[in-house]
RNA sequence: GCCGGUGUAGCUCAGAUGGCCAGAGCAGCUGAUUUGUAAUCAGCGGGUCGGGGGUUCGAAUCCCUCCACCGGCUCCA
C-alpha cells in the first residue's frame, strides 16, 4: 500500500495510507473530533466521511458547525424519513428529498392515501427508532441499466425520470437499514448521529416545480445532533411567530383586511397610516436633497399606454381586468414607469435637463393570484417608493452609484444589516420572448451595472435569467424574522422603454439621443416595507417612527390635570404623547403601555408635579429615574436626530 | 391557480359521537375605588356559529357549494 499526503485546512500535511477515510484522519487527531464528523470536503467536493481517499488530497472535516455538515445530516435525515414512510406506507413513490436551509423535505406520491398532520407523529417516532439502530449509510456505484432495472422493479416513475438525466458511470445508490435510494450523497456515517427529529409540516408541491406536473405531498422536517438543539429551535420558531407582522399588525392596530374590501387590499388604521407618513416624509426629504422632482399620476390609464410600454403582453394576466369606457379600454396601473415617461415627454429635453429625476409614492394595483397573497408582503394594492432617472450614458455610472448610496443610507437608518444585492441578468436564449430582443444593448448595460457594482465594492450575487423584460435589475434581498426571504427593494436599468416611447434629449451637437432610465425603489412598497419593519423591530419602532412616543401615566386621577400641562410641554417639542387617564392602578397602566410597545413612559404623581420632574420608564428596560421635563424632551429630540443623521 | 388544513363575540379560544335559551378569559361600557413601576373589584352589553343550499323532528356539529385565511407549490414588472 502506498502513502498519500493529506493536507489539512491549517496547512499541515500528514502521511496516510491510500484508502484512508476522513473518519480515520479525524480519529488520528482526536476521538472527540471524530465523534462530531458528519462528512468531509475532499479536494473541494463534499464526501462521505467513510469513503476511502486514494490520492493526495486537501481535506476539511465537516461537523454540525459547518453548513455543509448540517446539509449532510439533513440529507441523511430525509433518507431516514423515507425509510420510516415506506415502513408505514409500502408502495409509496418517492420523488426527491434534499436538505434545505432549515432541515429537509421529501416529496412523496402517496397514491390514494391522504397523508395528514396526524400521521406525522408516528413517522417521527419511527425515525427516532431508526436513528437509535445506528444503521450505516452504504454507498454503491451502479451502472445505469442496473439502476433503471431497480426502479422499474420498484415501479417508481419519478426516480426513473431523474435517472434519464444522469450519465452512466456517475450513478450511486445509498442504503441504510431497509432503505435504498438513488443518491449522489454524501451521507453521515450512520443514523445514530441523529438524536432529535421533528416533522414540521405537510404541503403540496409540484413534481419538478412545474405547475403542469402532478402535485406531490411534501413533508418538511428537521433533525439535530442534540435534543437540546431541537428544543432551542422550536423556541426560536415560537419567537418568530410572535414577530409575525400579521399578528403584530393586529395587536398594534396598524392595518386590517376586510371581506367587503377584498383580499390583498389592506386598510391602514391610524397607527399604520402614521408609519406611512413618516416613511414618505423620509423619502421626500432624501429625494429632495438628491435632486428629484416630485410628481403625481392617475391610478388608471388607457390600454394604448401599456401597449407602447410593452408591459401589457408580459403582464396582462397579473393586471386587474380592463374597464371599457367611452370607446376606450382602461387599466388600473400596475406600474408607474410609463406615466413618468409621459411626464418626461411632456416637454422637449436638452442635455442640460439631464439627469432628470422623477419621484412619486405611486399607488399600483396588481392581480396577484389568490394563493400568492401573504399579509402585507404580497398584496394587490401597493404604494411604491418609485422614481425614474433619465440620464445620458456618461452620467449613468454616477447616477447609479448615487442610487446605491441612497439604499445604503436607508439600510443604516433602519439597521438592516442582513441583505444581499442580487444582480439579475438576461438569458440570451430567451431574447424576443422573456426579454426585449436587443442583444448588444443587453450586454452594454449589464457590463455598465457590473462595473459600478464592482467599483463601488458592494457585495452582490449575479443571477442569470432573472432580469426585467426591459433591462437588468438589482434586487435587495432581506430576511424577515420568520425566515422568509423577500425582495425589499429594486433597482433596474432600462435601455428599452426610451426607444418604445421615443424619449429623447438634444445633445450639445444638436442631435436627438435616447436617455437611459434607472428605475429605483429603495423603500420598495409601503406594504412590504412596513411588513418587514414590523418583524425587524418586533413591533418596537424606533422613536422617530413610533406612532406614539410617550405615554403619560398619572398615579391617580387626581393628577390628570397636572399631566395635561406636561402633555402640552411635550407637544411644544413636537413629541407625540398621550395620557392614560383611566381610573386604573399604576401597575395596570404600565402593563398596558408596555404591551402596546410605546417606547417611553413617564409616571407622574404628587412628587413629580411638586418638583417639576418626570419619572421615565423605557419600554422593555424599566425605570430610568427622574429628570426635568425639558431635559426629557430634549433627549428625545437628540435621539431622533441621531437616528436619522447617518 | 394547485395540494392540504382552518373558519364560534373586537381579540385568544372551549363547545366528543347532531338534542334544554351557544360558553370562558381579555377588550368595551357603567359604577365603586384614588392607587408609586407589568393585571383593583362588581355589574352590564355584545355572536346571521364565514355565506348559501341540503340531510334531519332537530345542525355550530353531517353532506354539497362558494368565500376568506393559514402551511407550502407556482408566480412576483
mmCIF file with all atom_site columns, N, CA, C and O in Angstrom, chain A residues 10 13 39 108 148 156 210 240 275 278 283 287 309 320 329 333 395 403 426 432 434 444 472 509 537 552 561 594 623:
data_model
loop_
_atom_site.group_PDB
_atom_site.id
_atom_site.type_symbol
_atom_site.label_atom_id
_atom_site.label_alt_id
_atom_site.label_comp_id
_atom_site.label_asym_id
_atom_site.label_entity_id
_atom_site.label_seq_id
_atom_site.pdbx_PDB_ins_code
_atom_site.Cartn_x
_atom_site.Cartn_y
_atom_site.Cartn_z
_atom_site.occupancy
_atom_site.B_iso_or_equiv
_atom_site.pdbx_formal_charge
_atom_site.auth_seq_id
_atom_site.auth_comp_id
_atom_site.auth_asym_id
_atom_site.auth_atom_id
_atom_site.pdbx_PDB_model_num
ATOM 1   N N  . UNK A 1 10  ? -5.240  23.889 8.152   1.00 0.00 ? 10  UNK A N  1
ATOM 2   C CA . UNK A 1 10  ? -4.198  24.742 8.740   1.00 0.00 ? 10  UNK A CA 1
ATOM 3   C C  . UNK A 1 10  ? -2.884  24.643 7.949   1.00 0.00 ? 10  UNK A C  1
ATOM 4   O O  . UNK A 1 10  ? -1.877  25.230 8.335   1.00 0.00 ? 10  UNK A O  1
ATOM 5   N N  . UNK A 1 13  ? 0.553   18.884 6.649   1.00 0.00 ? 13  UNK A N  1
ATOM 6   C CA . UNK A 1 13  ? 0.420   17.737 5.755   1.00 0.00 ? 13  UNK A CA 1
ATOM 7   C C  . UNK A 1 13  ? 0.699   16.465 6.552   1.00 0.00 ? 13  UNK A C  1
ATOM 8   O O  . UNK A 1 13  ? 1.664   16.397 7.318   1.00 0.00 ? 13  UNK A O  1
ATOM 9   N N  . UNK A 1 39  ? -19.292 14.731 7.638   1.00 0.00 ? 39  UNK A N  1
ATOM 10  C CA . UNK A 1 39  ? -18.827 14.474 6.283   1.00 0.00 ? 39  UNK A CA 1
ATOM 11  C C  . UNK A 1 39  ? -17.523 15.238 6.119   1.00 0.00 ? 39  UNK A C  1
ATOM 12  O O  . UNK A 1 39  ? -17.025 15.804 7.088   1.00 0.00 ? 39  UNK A O  1
ATOM 13  N N  . UNK A 1 108 ? -43.356 13.079 -1.822  1.00 0.00 ? 108 UNK A N  1
ATOM 14  C CA . UNK A 1 108 ? -43.837 11.713 -1.857  1.00 0.00 ? 108 UNK A CA 1
ATOM 15  C C  . UNK A 1 108 ? -45.174 11.659 -2.585  1.00 0.00 ? 108 UNK A C  1
ATOM 16  O O  . UNK A 1 108 ? -46.029 12.526 -2.410  1.00 0.00 ? 108 UNK A O  1
ATOM 17  N N  . UNK A 1 148 ? -31.851 1.552  -13.553 1.00 0.00 ? 148 UNK A N  1
ATOM 18  C CA . UNK A 1 148 ? -33.161 1.610  -14.205 1.00 0.00 ? 148 UNK A CA 1
ATOM 19  C C  . UNK A 1 148 ? -33.946 0.351  -13.865 1.00 0.00 ? 148 UNK A C  1
ATOM 20  O O  . UNK A 1 148 ? -35.137 0.407  -13.522 1.00 0.00 ? 148 UNK A O  1
ATOM 21  N N  . UNK A 1 156 ? -41.180 3.067  -9.659  1.00 0.00 ? 156 UNK A N  1
ATOM 22  C CA . UNK A 1 156 ? -41.110 4.467  -9.223  1.00 0.00 ? 156 UNK A CA 1
ATOM 23  C C  . UNK A 1 156 ? -40.794 5.378  -10.414 1.00 0.00 ? 156 UNK A C  1
ATOM 24  O O  . UNK A 1 156 ? -39.653 5.534  -10.822 1.00 0.00 ? 156 UNK A O  1
ATOM 25  N N  . UNK A 1 210 ? -43.046 22.305 -11.510 1.00 0.00 ? 210 UNK A N  1
ATOM 26  C CA . UNK A 1 210 ? -43.803 22.777 -12.667 1.00 0.00 ? 210 UNK A CA 1
ATOM 27  C C  . UNK A 1 210 ? -45.287 22.602 -12.417 1.00 0.00 ? 210 UNK A C  1
ATOM 28  O O  . UNK A 1 210 ? -45.752 21.502 -12.132 1.00 0.00 ? 210 UNK A O  1
ATOM 29  N N  . UNK A 1 240 ? -40.363 33.631 16.575  1.00 0.00 ? 240 UNK A N  1
ATOM 30  C CA . UNK A 1 240 ? -40.619 34.175 15.243  1.00 0.00 ? 240 UNK A CA 1
ATOM 31  C C  . UNK A 1 240 ? -42.101 34.401 15.041  1.00 0.00 ? 240 UNK A C  1
ATOM 32  O O  . UNK A 1 240 ? -42.520 35.395 14.448  1.00 0.00 ? 240 UNK A O  1
ATOM 33  N N  . UNK A 1 275 ? -47.176 55.467 10.209  1.00 0.00 ? 275 UNK A N  1
ATOM 34  C CA . UNK A 1 275 ? -45.900 54.923 9.718   1.00 0.00 ? 275 UNK A CA 1
ATOM 35  C C  . UNK A 1 275 ? -45.687 55.317 8.262   1.00 0.00 ? 275 UNK A C  1
ATOM 36  O O  . UNK A 1 275 ? -44.595 55.697 7.852   1.00 0.00 ? 275 UNK A O  1
ATOM 37  N N  . UNK A 1 278 ? -44.570 58.876 7.977   1.00 0.00 ? 278 UNK A N  1
ATOM 38  C CA . UNK A 1 278 ? -43.174 59.063 8.376   1.00 0.00 ? 278 UNK A CA 1
ATOM 39  C C  . UNK A 1 278 ? -42.224 58.606 7.274   1.00 0.00 ? 278 UNK A C  1
ATOM 40  O O  . UNK A 1 278 ? -41.235 59.261 6.984   1.00 0.00 ? 278 UNK A O  1
ATOM 41  N N  . UNK A 1 283 ? -38.596 59.776 2.690   1.00 0.00 ? 283 UNK A N  1
ATOM 42  C CA . UNK A 1 283 ? -38.301 59.645 1.264   1.00 0.00 ? 283 UNK A CA 1
ATOM 43  C C  . UNK A 1 283 ? -38.262 61.014 0.598   1.00 0.00 ? 283 UNK A C  1
ATOM 44  O O  . UNK A 1 283 ? -37.357 61.313 -0.183  1.00 0.00 ? 283 UNK A O  1
ATOM 45  N N  . UNK A 1 287 ? -35.024 62.480 -1.146  1.00 0.00 ? 287 UNK A N  1
ATOM 46  C CA . UNK A 1 287 ? -35.059 62.668 -2.602  1.00 0.00 ? 287 UNK A CA 1
ATOM 47  C C  . UNK A 1 287 ? -34.927 64.148 -2.969  1.00 0.00 ? 287 UNK A C  1
ATOM 48  O O  . UNK A 1 287 ? -34.318 64.483 -3.992  1.00 0.00 ? 287 UNK A O  1
ATOM 49  N N  . UNK A 1 309 ? -45.585 50.814 -23.875 1.00 0.00 ? 309 UNK A N  1
ATOM 50  C CA . UNK A 1 309 ? -44.517 50.476 -22.924 1.00 0.00 ? 309 UNK A CA 1
ATOM 51  C C  . UNK A 1 309 ? -44.081 49.034 -23.094 1.00 0.00 ? 309 UNK A C  1
ATOM 52  O O  . UNK A 1 309 ? -42.981 48.667 -22.694 1.00 0.00 ? 309 UNK A O  1
ATOM 53  N N  . UNK A 1 320 ? -55.311 43.939 -13.104 1.00 0.00 ? 320 UNK A N  1
ATOM 54  C CA . UNK A 1 320 ? -56.756 43.863 -12.906 1.00 0.00 ? 320 UNK A CA 1
ATOM 55  C C  . UNK A 1 320 ? -57.427 43.938 -14.274 1.00 0.00 ? 320 UNK A C  1
ATOM 56  O O  . UNK A 1 320 ? -56.905 44.562 -15.187 1.00 0.00 ? 320 UNK A O  1
ATOM 57  N N  . UNK A 1 329 ? -60.313 51.366 -23.814 1.00 0.00 ? 329 UNK A N  1
ATOM 58  C CA . UNK A 1 329 ? -60.079 50.383 -22.775 1.00 0.00 ? 329 UNK A CA 1
ATOM 59  C C  . UNK A 1 329 ? -59.098 50.967 -21.767 1.00 0.00 ? 329 UNK A C  1
ATOM 60  O O  . UNK A 1 329 ? -58.047 51.481 -22.155 1.00 0.00 ? 329 UNK A O  1
ATOM 61  N N  . UNK A 1 333 ? -53.387 51.023 -13.062 1.00 0.00 ? 333 UNK A N  1
ATOM 62  C CA . UNK A 1 333 ? -51.957 50.932 -13.345 1.00 0.00 ? 333 UNK A CA 1
ATOM 63  C C  . UNK A 1 333 ? -51.284 49.925 -12.406 1.00 0.00 ? 333 UNK A C  1
ATOM 64  O O  . UNK A 1 333 ? -51.597 49.844 -11.219 1.00 0.00 ? 333 UNK A O  1
ATOM 65  N N  . UNK A 1 395 ? -23.524 59.801 -17.781 1.00 0.00 ? 395 UNK A N  1
ATOM 66  C CA . UNK A 1 395 ? -23.951 60.101 -16.407 1.00 0.00 ? 395 UNK A CA 1
ATOM 67  C C  . UNK A 1 395 ? -24.329 58.834 -15.639 1.00 0.00 ? 395 UNK A C  1
ATOM 68  O O  . UNK A 1 395 ? -24.489 58.867 -14.423 1.00 0.00 ? 395 UNK A O  1
ATOM 69  N N  . UNK A 1 403 ? -27.719 56.155 -6.467  1.00 0.00 ? 403 UNK A N  1
ATOM 70  C CA . UNK A 1 403 ? -28.888 55.366 -6.066  1.00 0.00 ? 403 UNK A CA 1
ATOM 71  C C  . UNK A 1 403 ? -28.471 54.297 -5.055  1.00 0.00 ? 403 UNK A C  1
ATOM 72  O O  . UNK A 1 403 ? -29.103 54.127 -4.005  1.00 0.00 ? 403 UNK A O  1
ATOM 73  N N  . UNK A 1 426 ? -30.008 38.872 -18.142 1.00 0.00 ? 426 UNK A N  1
ATOM 74  C CA . UNK A 1 426 ? -30.924 38.186 -19.063 1.00 0.00 ? 426 UNK A CA 1
ATOM 75  C C  . UNK A 1 426 ? -30.353 36.828 -19.483 1.00 0.00 ? 426 UNK A C  1
ATOM 76  O O  . UNK A 1 426 ? -29.258 36.454 -19.072 1.00 0.00 ? 426 UNK A O  1
ATOM 77  N N  . UNK A 1 432 ? -36.371 38.118 -27.183 1.00 0.00 ? 432 UNK A N  1
ATOM 78  C CA . UNK A 1 432 ? -37.552 38.114 -28.038 1.00 0.00 ? 432 UNK A CA 1
ATOM 79  C C  . UNK A 1 432 ? -38.732 37.435 -27.385 1.00 0.00 ? 432 UNK A C  1
ATOM 80  O O  . UNK A 1 432 ? -39.862 37.563 -27.850 1.00 0.00 ? 432 UNK A O  1
ATOM 81  N N  . UNK A 1 434 ? -38.876 36.348 -23.302 1.00 0.00 ? 434 UNK A N  1
ATOM 82  C CA . UNK A 1 434 ? -38.963 36.960 -21.984 1.00 0.00 ? 434 UNK A CA 1
ATOM 83  C C  . UNK A 1 434 ? -38.299 38.345 -21.982 1.00 0.00 ? 434 UNK A C  1
ATOM 84  O O  . UNK A 1 434 ? -38.600 39.171 -21.141 1.00 0.00 ? 434 UNK A O  1
ATOM 85  N N  . UNK A 1 444 ? -24.236 45.718 -23.156 1.00 0.00 ? 444 UNK A N  1
ATOM 86  C CA . UNK A 1 444 ? -23.673 47.002 -22.779 1.00 0.00 ? 444 UNK A CA 1
ATOM 87  C C  . UNK A 1 444 ? -24.153 47.427 -21.377 1.00 0.00 ? 444 UNK A C  1
ATOM 88  O O  . UNK A 1 444 ? -23.354 47.797 -20.515 1.00 0.00 ? 444 UNK A O  1
ATOM 89  N N  . UNK A 1 472 ? -31.519 44.788 -17.124 1.00 0.00 ? 472 UNK A N  1
ATOM 90  C CA . UNK A 1 472 ? -31.040 44.090 -15.928 1.00 0.00 ? 472 UNK A CA 1
ATOM 91  C C  . UNK A 1 472 ? -31.526 44.790 -14.653 1.00 0.00 ? 472 UNK A C  1
ATOM 92  O O  . UNK A 1 472 ? -31.859 45.969 -14.682 1.00 0.00 ? 472 UNK A O  1
ATOM 93  N N  . UNK A 1 509 ? -24.414 68.766 -29.594 1.00 0.00 ? 509 UNK A N  1
ATOM 94  C CA . UNK A 1 509 ? -24.200 68.827 -31.039 1.00 0.00 ? 509 UNK A CA 1
ATOM 95  C C  . UNK A 1 509 ? -25.518 69.009 -31.776 1.00 0.00 ? 509 UNK A C  1
ATOM 96  O O  . UNK A 1 509 ? -25.581 68.877 -32.997 1.00 0.00 ? 509 UNK A O  1
ATOM 97  N N  . UNK A 1 537 ? -38.337 45.060 13.763  1.00 0.00 ? 537 UNK A N  1
ATOM 98  C CA . UNK A 1 537 ? -38.305 45.711 15.076  1.00 0.00 ? 537 UNK A CA 1
ATOM 99  C C  . UNK A 1 537 ? -39.139 44.954 16.116  1.00 0.00 ? 537 UNK A C  1
ATOM 100 O O  . UNK A 1 537 ? -39.247 45.415 17.249  1.00 0.00 ? 537 UNK A O  1
ATOM 101 N N  . UNK A 1 552 ? -48.068 59.070 29.066  1.00 0.00 ? 552 UNK A N  1
ATOM 102 C CA . UNK A 1 552 ? -48.016 59.716 30.373  1.00 0.00 ? 552 UNK A CA 1
ATOM 103 C C  . UNK A 1 552 ? -48.958 58.969 31.316  1.00 0.00 ? 552 UNK A C  1
ATOM 104 O O  . UNK A 1 552 ? -50.136 58.791 31.009  1.00 0.00 ? 552 UNK A O  1
ATOM 105 N N  . UNK A 1 561 ? -54.990 66.467 35.710  1.00 0.00 ? 561 UNK A N  1
ATOM 106 C CA . UNK A 1 561 ? -54.872 67.872 35.291  1.00 0.00 ? 561 UNK A CA 1
ATOM 107 C C  . UNK A 1 561 ? -53.400 68.259 35.136  1.00 0.00 ? 561 UNK A C  1
ATOM 108 O O  . UNK A 1 561 ? -53.015 68.861 34.147  1.00 0.00 ? 561 UNK A O  1
ATOM 109 N N  . UNK A 1 594 ? -46.591 48.957 28.277  1.00 0.00 ? 594 UNK A N  1
ATOM 110 C CA . UNK A 1 594 ? -45.514 48.049 27.862  1.00 0.00 ? 594 UNK A CA 1
ATOM 111 C C  . UNK A 1 594 ? -45.999 47.162 26.717  1.00 0.00 ? 594 UNK A C  1
ATOM 112 O O  . UNK A 1 594 ? -45.293 46.963 25.733  1.00 0.00 ? 594 UNK A O  1
ATOM 113 N N  . UNK A 1 623 ? -37.569 51.231 34.896  1.00 0.00 ? 623 UNK A N  1
ATOM 114 C CA . UNK A 1 623 ? -37.433 52.570 35.478  1.00 0.00 ? 623 UNK A CA 1
ATOM 115 C C  . UNK A 1 623 ? -36.070 53.187 35.146  1.00 0.00 ? 623 UNK A C  1
ATOM 116 O O  . UNK A 1 623 ? -35.043 52.555 35.291  1.00 0.00 ? 623 UNK A O  1
#
